XYZ file of C-alpha atoms in Angstrom:
501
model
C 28.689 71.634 -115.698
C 31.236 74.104 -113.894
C 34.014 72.589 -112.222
C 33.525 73.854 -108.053
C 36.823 73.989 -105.823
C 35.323 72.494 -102.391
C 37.772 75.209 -100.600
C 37.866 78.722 -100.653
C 40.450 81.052 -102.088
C 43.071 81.644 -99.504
C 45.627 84.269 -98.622
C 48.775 84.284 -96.906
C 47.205 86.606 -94.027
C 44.631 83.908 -93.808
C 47.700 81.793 -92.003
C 50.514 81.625 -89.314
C 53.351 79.764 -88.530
C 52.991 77.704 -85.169
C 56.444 77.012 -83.755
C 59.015 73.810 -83.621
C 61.451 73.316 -81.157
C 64.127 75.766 -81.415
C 67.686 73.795 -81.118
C 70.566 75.347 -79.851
C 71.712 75.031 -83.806
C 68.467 77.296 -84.837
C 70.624 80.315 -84.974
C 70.079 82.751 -87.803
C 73.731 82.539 -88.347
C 73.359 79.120 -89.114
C 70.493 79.462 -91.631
C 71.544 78.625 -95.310
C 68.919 80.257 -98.175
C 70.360 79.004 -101.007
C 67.686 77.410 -103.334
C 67.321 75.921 -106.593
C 65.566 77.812 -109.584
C 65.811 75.263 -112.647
C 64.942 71.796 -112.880
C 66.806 69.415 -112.138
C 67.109 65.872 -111.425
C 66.266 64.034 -108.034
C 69.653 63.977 -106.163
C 71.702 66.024 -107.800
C 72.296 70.126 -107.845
C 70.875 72.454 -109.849
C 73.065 74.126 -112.296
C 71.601 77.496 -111.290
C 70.649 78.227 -107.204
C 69.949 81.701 -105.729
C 71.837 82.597 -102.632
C 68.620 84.343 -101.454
C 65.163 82.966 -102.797
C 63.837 86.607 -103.597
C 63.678 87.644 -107.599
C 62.518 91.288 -108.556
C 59.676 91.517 -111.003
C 59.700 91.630 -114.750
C 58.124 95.067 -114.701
C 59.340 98.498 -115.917
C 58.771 100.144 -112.856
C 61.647 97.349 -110.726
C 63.983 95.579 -113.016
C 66.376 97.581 -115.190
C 69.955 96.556 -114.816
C 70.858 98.926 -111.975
C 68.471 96.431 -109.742
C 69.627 93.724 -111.433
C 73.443 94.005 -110.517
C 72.103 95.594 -106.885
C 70.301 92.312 -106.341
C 72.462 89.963 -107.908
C 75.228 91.639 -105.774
C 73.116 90.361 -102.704
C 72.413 86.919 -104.163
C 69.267 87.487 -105.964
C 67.995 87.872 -109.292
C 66.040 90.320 -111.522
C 64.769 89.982 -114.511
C 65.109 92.708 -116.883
C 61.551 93.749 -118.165
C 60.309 92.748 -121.743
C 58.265 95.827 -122.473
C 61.015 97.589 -124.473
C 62.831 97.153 -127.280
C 64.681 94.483 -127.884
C 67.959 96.207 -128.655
C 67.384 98.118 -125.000
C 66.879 94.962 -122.884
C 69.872 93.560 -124.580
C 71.717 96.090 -123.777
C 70.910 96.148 -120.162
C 71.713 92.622 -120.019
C 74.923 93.453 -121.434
C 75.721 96.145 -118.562
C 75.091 93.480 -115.886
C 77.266 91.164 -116.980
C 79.801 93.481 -117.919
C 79.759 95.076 -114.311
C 81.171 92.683 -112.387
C 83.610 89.845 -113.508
C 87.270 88.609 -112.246
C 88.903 89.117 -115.529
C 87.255 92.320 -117.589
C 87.712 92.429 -121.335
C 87.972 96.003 -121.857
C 85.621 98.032 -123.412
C 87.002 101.756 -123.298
C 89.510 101.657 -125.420
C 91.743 104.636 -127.705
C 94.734 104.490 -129.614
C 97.829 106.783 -129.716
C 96.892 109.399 -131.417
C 93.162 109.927 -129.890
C 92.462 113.391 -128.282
C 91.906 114.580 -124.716
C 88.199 114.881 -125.971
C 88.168 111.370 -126.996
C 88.834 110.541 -123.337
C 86.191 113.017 -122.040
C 83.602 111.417 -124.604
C 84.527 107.856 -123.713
C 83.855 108.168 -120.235
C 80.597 110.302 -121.043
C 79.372 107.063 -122.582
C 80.406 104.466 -120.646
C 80.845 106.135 -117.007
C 84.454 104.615 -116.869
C 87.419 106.701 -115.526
C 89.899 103.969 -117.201
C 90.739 104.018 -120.555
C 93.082 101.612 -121.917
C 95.239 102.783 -124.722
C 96.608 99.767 -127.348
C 98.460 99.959 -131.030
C 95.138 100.145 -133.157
C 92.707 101.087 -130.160
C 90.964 97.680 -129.956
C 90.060 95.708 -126.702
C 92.914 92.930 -127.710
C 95.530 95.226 -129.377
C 99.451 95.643 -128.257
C 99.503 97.779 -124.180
C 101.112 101.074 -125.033
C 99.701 102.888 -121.943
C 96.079 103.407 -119.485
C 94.299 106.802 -119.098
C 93.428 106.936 -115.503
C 91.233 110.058 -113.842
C 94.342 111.156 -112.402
C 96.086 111.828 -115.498
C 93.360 113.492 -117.523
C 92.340 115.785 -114.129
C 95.917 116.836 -114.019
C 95.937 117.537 -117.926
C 96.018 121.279 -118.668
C 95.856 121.135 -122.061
C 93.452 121.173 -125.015
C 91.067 119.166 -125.598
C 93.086 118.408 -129.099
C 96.368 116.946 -127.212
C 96.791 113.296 -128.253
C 96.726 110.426 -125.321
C 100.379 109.245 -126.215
C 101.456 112.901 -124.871
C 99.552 112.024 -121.149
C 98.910 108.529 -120.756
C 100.579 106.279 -118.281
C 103.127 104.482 -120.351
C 103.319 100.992 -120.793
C 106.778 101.252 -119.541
C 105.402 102.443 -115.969
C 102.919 100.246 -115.461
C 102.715 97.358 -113.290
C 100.801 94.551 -115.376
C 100.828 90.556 -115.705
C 100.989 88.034 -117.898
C 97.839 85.575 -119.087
C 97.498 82.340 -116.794
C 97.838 84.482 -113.891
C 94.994 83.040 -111.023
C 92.097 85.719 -110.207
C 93.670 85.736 -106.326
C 97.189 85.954 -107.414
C 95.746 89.271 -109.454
C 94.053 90.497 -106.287
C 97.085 90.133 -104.388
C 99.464 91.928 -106.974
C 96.623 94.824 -107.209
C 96.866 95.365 -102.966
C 100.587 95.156 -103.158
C 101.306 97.255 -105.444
C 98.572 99.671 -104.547
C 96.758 99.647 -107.487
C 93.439 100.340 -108.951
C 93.549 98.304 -112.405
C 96.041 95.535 -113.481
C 96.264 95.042 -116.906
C 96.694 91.312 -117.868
C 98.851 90.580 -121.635
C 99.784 87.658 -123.337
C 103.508 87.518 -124.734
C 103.204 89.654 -127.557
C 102.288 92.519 -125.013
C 99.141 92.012 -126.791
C 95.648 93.370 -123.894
C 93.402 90.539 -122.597
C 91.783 91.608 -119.768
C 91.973 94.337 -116.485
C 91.101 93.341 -112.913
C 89.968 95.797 -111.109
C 90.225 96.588 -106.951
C 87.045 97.769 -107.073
C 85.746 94.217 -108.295
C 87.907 92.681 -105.228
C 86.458 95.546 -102.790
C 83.000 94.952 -103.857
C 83.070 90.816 -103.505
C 84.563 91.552 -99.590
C 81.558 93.526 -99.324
C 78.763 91.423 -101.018
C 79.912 87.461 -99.511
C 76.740 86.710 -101.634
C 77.375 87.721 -104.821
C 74.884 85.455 -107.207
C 78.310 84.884 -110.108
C 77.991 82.792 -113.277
C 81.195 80.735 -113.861
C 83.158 83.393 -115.532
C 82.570 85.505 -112.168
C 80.168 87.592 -113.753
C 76.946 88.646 -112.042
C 73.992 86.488 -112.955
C 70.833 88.104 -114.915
C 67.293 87.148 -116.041
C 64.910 88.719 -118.408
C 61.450 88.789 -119.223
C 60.449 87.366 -122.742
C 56.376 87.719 -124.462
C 54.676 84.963 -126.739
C 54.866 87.297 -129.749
C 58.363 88.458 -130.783
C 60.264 85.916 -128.719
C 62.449 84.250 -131.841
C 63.847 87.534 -132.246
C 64.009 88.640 -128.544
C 65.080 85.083 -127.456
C 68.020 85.386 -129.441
C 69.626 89.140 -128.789
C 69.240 87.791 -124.803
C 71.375 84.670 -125.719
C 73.688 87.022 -127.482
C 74.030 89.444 -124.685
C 74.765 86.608 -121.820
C 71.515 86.406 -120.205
C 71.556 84.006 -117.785
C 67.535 82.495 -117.406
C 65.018 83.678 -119.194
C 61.131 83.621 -118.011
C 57.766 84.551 -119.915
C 56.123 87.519 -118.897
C 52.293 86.473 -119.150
C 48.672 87.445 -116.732
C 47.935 83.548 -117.397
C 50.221 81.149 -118.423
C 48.184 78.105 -119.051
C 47.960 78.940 -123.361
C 49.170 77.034 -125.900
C 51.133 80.355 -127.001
C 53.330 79.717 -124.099
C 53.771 76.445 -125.031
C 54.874 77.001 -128.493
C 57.698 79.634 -127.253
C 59.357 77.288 -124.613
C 58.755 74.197 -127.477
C 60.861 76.698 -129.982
C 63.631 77.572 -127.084
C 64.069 74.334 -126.305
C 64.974 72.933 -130.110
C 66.510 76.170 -131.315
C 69.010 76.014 -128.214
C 69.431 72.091 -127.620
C 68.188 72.383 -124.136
C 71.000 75.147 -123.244
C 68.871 78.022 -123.014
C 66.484 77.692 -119.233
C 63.295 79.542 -119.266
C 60.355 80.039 -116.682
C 56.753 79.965 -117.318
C 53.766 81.143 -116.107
C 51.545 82.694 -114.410
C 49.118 79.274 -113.403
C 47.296 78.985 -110.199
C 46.752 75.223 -110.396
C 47.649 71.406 -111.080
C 46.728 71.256 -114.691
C 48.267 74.412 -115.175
C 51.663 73.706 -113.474
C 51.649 70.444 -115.323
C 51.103 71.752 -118.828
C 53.876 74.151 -118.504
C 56.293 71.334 -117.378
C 55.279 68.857 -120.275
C 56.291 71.727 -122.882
C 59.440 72.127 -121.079
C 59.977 75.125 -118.827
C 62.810 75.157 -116.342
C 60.663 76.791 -113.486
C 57.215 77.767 -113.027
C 55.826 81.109 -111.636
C 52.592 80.643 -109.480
C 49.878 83.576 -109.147
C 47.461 85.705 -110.599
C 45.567 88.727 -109.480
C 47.710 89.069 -105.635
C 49.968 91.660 -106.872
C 49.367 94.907 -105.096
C 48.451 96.846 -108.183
C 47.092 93.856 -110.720
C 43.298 94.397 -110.996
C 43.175 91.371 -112.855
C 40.439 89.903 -110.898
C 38.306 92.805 -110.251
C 38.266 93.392 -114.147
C 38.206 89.982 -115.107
C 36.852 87.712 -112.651
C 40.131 85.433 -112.889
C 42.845 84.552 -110.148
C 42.642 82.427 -107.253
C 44.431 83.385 -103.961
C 48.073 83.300 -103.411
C 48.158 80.853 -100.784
C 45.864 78.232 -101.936
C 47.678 78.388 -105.006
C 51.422 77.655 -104.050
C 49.820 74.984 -101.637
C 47.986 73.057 -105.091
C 50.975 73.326 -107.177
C 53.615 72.697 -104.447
C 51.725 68.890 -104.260
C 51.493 68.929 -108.169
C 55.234 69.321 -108.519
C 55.603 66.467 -105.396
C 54.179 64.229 -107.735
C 55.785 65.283 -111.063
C 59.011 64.647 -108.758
C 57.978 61.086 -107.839
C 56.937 60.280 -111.342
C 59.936 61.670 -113.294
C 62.376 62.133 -110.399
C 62.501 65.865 -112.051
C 62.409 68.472 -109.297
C 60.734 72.263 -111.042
C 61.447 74.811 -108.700
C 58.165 76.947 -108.007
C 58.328 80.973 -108.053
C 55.333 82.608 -105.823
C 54.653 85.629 -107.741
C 52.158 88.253 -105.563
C 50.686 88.170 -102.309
C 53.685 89.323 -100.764
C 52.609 91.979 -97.902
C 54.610 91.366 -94.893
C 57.918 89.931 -94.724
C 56.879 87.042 -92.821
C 54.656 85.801 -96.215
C 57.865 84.956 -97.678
C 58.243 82.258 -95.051
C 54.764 81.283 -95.549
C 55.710 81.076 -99.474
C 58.387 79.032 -98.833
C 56.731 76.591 -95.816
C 53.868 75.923 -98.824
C 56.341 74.651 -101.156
C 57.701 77.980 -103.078
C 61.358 77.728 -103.717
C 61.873 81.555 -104.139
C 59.774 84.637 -104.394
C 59.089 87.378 -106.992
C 58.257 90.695 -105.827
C 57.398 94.543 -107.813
C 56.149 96.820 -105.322
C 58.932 95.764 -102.177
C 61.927 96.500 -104.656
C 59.534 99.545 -106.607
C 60.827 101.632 -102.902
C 64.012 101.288 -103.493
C 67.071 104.211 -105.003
C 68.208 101.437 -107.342
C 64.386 101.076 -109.368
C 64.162 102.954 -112.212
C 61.422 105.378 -111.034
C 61.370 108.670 -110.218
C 61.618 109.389 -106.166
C 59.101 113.106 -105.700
C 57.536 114.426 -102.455
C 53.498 113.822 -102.256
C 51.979 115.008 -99.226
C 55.331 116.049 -97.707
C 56.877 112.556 -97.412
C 58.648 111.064 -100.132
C 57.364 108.178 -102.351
C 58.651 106.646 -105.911
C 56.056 105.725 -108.697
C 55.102 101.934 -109.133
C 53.351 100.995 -112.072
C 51.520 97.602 -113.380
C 52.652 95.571 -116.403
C 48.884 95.820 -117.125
C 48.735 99.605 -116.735
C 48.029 101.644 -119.411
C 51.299 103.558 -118.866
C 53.391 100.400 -119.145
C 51.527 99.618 -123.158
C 52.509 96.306 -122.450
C 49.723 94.491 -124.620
C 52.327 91.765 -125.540
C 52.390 90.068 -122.176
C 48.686 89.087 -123.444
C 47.966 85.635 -124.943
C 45.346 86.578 -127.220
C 46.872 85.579 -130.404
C 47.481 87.713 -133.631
C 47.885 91.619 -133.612
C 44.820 91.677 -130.892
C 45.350 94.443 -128.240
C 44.033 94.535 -124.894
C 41.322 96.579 -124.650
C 41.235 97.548 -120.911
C 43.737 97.705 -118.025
C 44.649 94.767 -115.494
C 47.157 97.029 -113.525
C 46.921 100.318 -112.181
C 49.436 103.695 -111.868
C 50.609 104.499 -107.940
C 53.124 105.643 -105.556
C 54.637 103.302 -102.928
C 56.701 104.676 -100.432
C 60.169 105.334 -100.621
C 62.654 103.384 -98.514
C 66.009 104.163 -99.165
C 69.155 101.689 -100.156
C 67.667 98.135 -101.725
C 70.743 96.758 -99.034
C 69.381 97.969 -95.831
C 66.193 96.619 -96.582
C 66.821 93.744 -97.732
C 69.388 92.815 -94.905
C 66.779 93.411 -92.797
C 64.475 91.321 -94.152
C 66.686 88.194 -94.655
C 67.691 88.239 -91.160
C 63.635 88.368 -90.826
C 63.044 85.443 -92.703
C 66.398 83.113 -90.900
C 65.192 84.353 -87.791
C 61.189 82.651 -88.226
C 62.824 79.946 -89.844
C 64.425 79.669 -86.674
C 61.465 79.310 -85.015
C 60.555 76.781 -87.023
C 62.855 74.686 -86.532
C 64.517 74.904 -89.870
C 68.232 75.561 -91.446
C 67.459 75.297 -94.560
C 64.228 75.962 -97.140
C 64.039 71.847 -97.296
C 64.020 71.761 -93.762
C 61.282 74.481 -93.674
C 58.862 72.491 -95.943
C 59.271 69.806 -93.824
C 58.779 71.137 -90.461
C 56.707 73.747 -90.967
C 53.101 73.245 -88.876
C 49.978 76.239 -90.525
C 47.372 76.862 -88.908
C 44.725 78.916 -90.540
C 43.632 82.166 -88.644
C 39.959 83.929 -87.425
C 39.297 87.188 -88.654
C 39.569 88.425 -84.831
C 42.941 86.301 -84.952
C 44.463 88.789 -87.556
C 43.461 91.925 -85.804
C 44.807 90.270 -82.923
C 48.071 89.690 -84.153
C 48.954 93.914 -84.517
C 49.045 96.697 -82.019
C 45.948 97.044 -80.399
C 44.153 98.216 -77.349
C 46.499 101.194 -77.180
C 47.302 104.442 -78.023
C 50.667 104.411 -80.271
C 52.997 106.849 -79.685
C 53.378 108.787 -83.018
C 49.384 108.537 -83.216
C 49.659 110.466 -79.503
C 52.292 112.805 -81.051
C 50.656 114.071 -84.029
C 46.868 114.698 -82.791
C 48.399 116.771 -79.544
């Protein structure tokens, strides 16, 4: 007969966090968020943490690679949605790793006797107002001068004079020599005032530039999420159908973590794919899984090898997953089942698998709740959809301005791959729907807000870390009245007053 779950389904509005004592320590200042996000062994660090535990959605309507270098610039991570061609998520992973690094190999690049329109056209293409200017126009070939802004601005030629007639000269430049430290770059580009040091090895031969703006932007982002190379780091979203081919234009690009992009992860399909990454790649390549709500699920997935598993299915705000199908289970009572499923997998292996809560997320305060269950970071589509840096459109409905948000399971987002159905099958009916959320401005100022949110209930609790918080953390389950309880009531709000006088 029918397996019966003696509980009920359970939200994260269904609960509240009862306080600790607050130390004199439990300052939000003090707070550290960093958090593991692949495997790794009891006692020892993972190779790759978050600075934040908050990851954008694999979903067209969040995670291009403008949000993935805004997020990864705050300590996050996105991952770049599947639902595309291959060739276009590679190269998105390409721009984010490109964007930000110490040492830059070039990648606007002329020789001598290009044209003033071969400047214009190269910074068309690749929004760069430096070109660098070598013997046979290759990224490695002998420094003979850099195109700057300044020089083509000031140009009043035609668009046929060659570069050698207005470039910078090599003999002007200030530049350095290969070996030189990433600090002892920054300090030669603020003494000398300059906006790009080219760096050459003896034969004058280019290897990289370092630019200020690189320097400016690390002052202003402490919590830049970097790979070794200083480059910012990048996921993307891989499907159980063309993933030997996808799998390896990622690798090729840099991606940094990969994660499959499924409604329900417990399939053998998913199985297979992280079986196949896993040989082709030695181990090297890390890769998610998901979407399970349970025990057996969470433990299937970590027997066939994934690096981190993503937990929920039905709580986003525009999956209709359960209403069409029946299937899902709530957020809540599902991080709390798998949270003691990977306790155990931890005391039997000593192998710790991070846990991603993927939905559910309302209020800021659920993160917390996310986290006190046992989630070691948090996916979310429609908080990041609001933001200038998604790669919606922002229009004004009803006089106030909103920016679409679409479902992976939406017919607009034709993402039938994401479906475990084996063969050429296509879904036959949507699990996601087509809607506005409203817009919010800069992804920083929100999200600044909400971190100091989340360190600040942590607080309460007791807790520095997210360790701490899973230790100390006291639930308590809430009353129906409890919830309505918990908002503005019994009053007449101001703006309310306002607008019906």
């Amino acid at each position: 007969m029918a397996y019966y779950y003696s509980e009920p389904s359970r939200t994260f509005s269904e609960y509240l966090l009862v306080p600790n004592l607050t130390t004199k320590e439990c300052m939000p200042s003090n707070v550290v968020l960093k958090t593991p996000i692949i495997k790794h062994k009891l006692g020892e660090k993972s190779a790759l943490e978050l600075n934040i535990p908050v990851a954008s959605a694999i979903m067209q309507s969040v995670s291009d690679d403008n949000m993935a270098i805004a997020l990864a610039k705050c300590g996050g991570i996105s991952f770049i949605f599947g639902s595309q061609t291959i060739e276009n998520q590679a190269e998105m992973v390409r721009r984010v790793k490109k964007y930000k690094a110490g040492f830059v190999a070039s990648d606007s690049n002329l020789g001598p006797n290009n044209t003033l329109r071969d400047v214009v056209n190269i910074k068309e293409k690749t929004g760069h107002s430096t070109v660098v200017v070598t013997e046979d126009g290759t990224p490695n070939g002998k420094l003979l001068g850099i195109v700057t802004s300044r020089d083509y601005r000031l140009s009043r030629a035609s668009l046929d004079q060659k570069v050698h007639e207005f470039m910078t000269p090599f003999s002007q430049l200030i530049y350095a020599h290969e070996g030189i430290s990433l600090k002892e770059a920054n300090d030669m580009i603020w003494e000398h005032k300059l906006n790009c040091l080219p760096i050459i090895d003896k034969n004058d031969r280019l290897v990289y530039l370092v630019f200020r703006k690189d320097y400016d932007s690390h002052k202003e982002n402490p919590n830049e999420l970097l790979d070794s190379q200083k480059r910012l780091v990048v996921g993307a979203g891989i499907n159980t159908r063309d993933y030997k081919e996808r799998v390896t234009a990622l690798v090729e690009a840099g991606v940094d973590l990969l994660c499959i992009d499924s409604s329900d992860g417990y399939s053998e399909w998913q199985s297979d794919t992280i079986k196949w990454i896993k040989e082709t790649y030695n181990g090297e390549v890390k890769v998610g899984a998901g979407n399970v709500v349970d025990r057996e699920g969470f433990r299937y997935l970590v027997d066939a090898g994934a690096d981190f598993i993503k937990v929920g299915i039905g709580g986003g705000s525009i999956c209709i997953t359960r209403e069409q199908k029946g299937i899902g289970r709530g957020q809540a009572s599902s991080i709390i089942e798998v949270s003691v499923a990977r306790d155990e997998y931890l005391k039997e292996s000593g192998i710790y698998i991070p846990i991603c809560s993927d939905g559910g997320i309302v209020h800021d305060y659920h993160i917390v709740l996310a986290l006190a269950m046992g989630a070691d970071f948090v996916m979310l589509g429609r908080y990041f959809a609001r933001f200038d840096e998604s790669p919606t459109r922002k229009i004004k409905v009803g006089g106030n301005f909103v920016k679409e948000y679409w479902g992976e399971g939406s017919n607009r987002a034709r993402n039938w791959q994401r479906y475990d159905m084996g063969g050429d099958s296509k879904l036959g009916f949507e699990e996601g729907v087509d809607s506005y959320v409203p817009y919010a401005g800069k992804l920083k100022d929100n999200l600044d807000t909400t971190i100091y949110k989340i360190k600040s209930t942590m607080c309460n609790c007791g807790a520095l870390t997210i360790p701490e918080l899973q230790q100390k953390a006291r639930l308590t389950l809430v009353s129906a009245t409890s919830i309505k309880e918990g908002g503005a009531h019994d009053v007449i709000l101001k703006e309310n007053e306002l607008s019906s006088s």
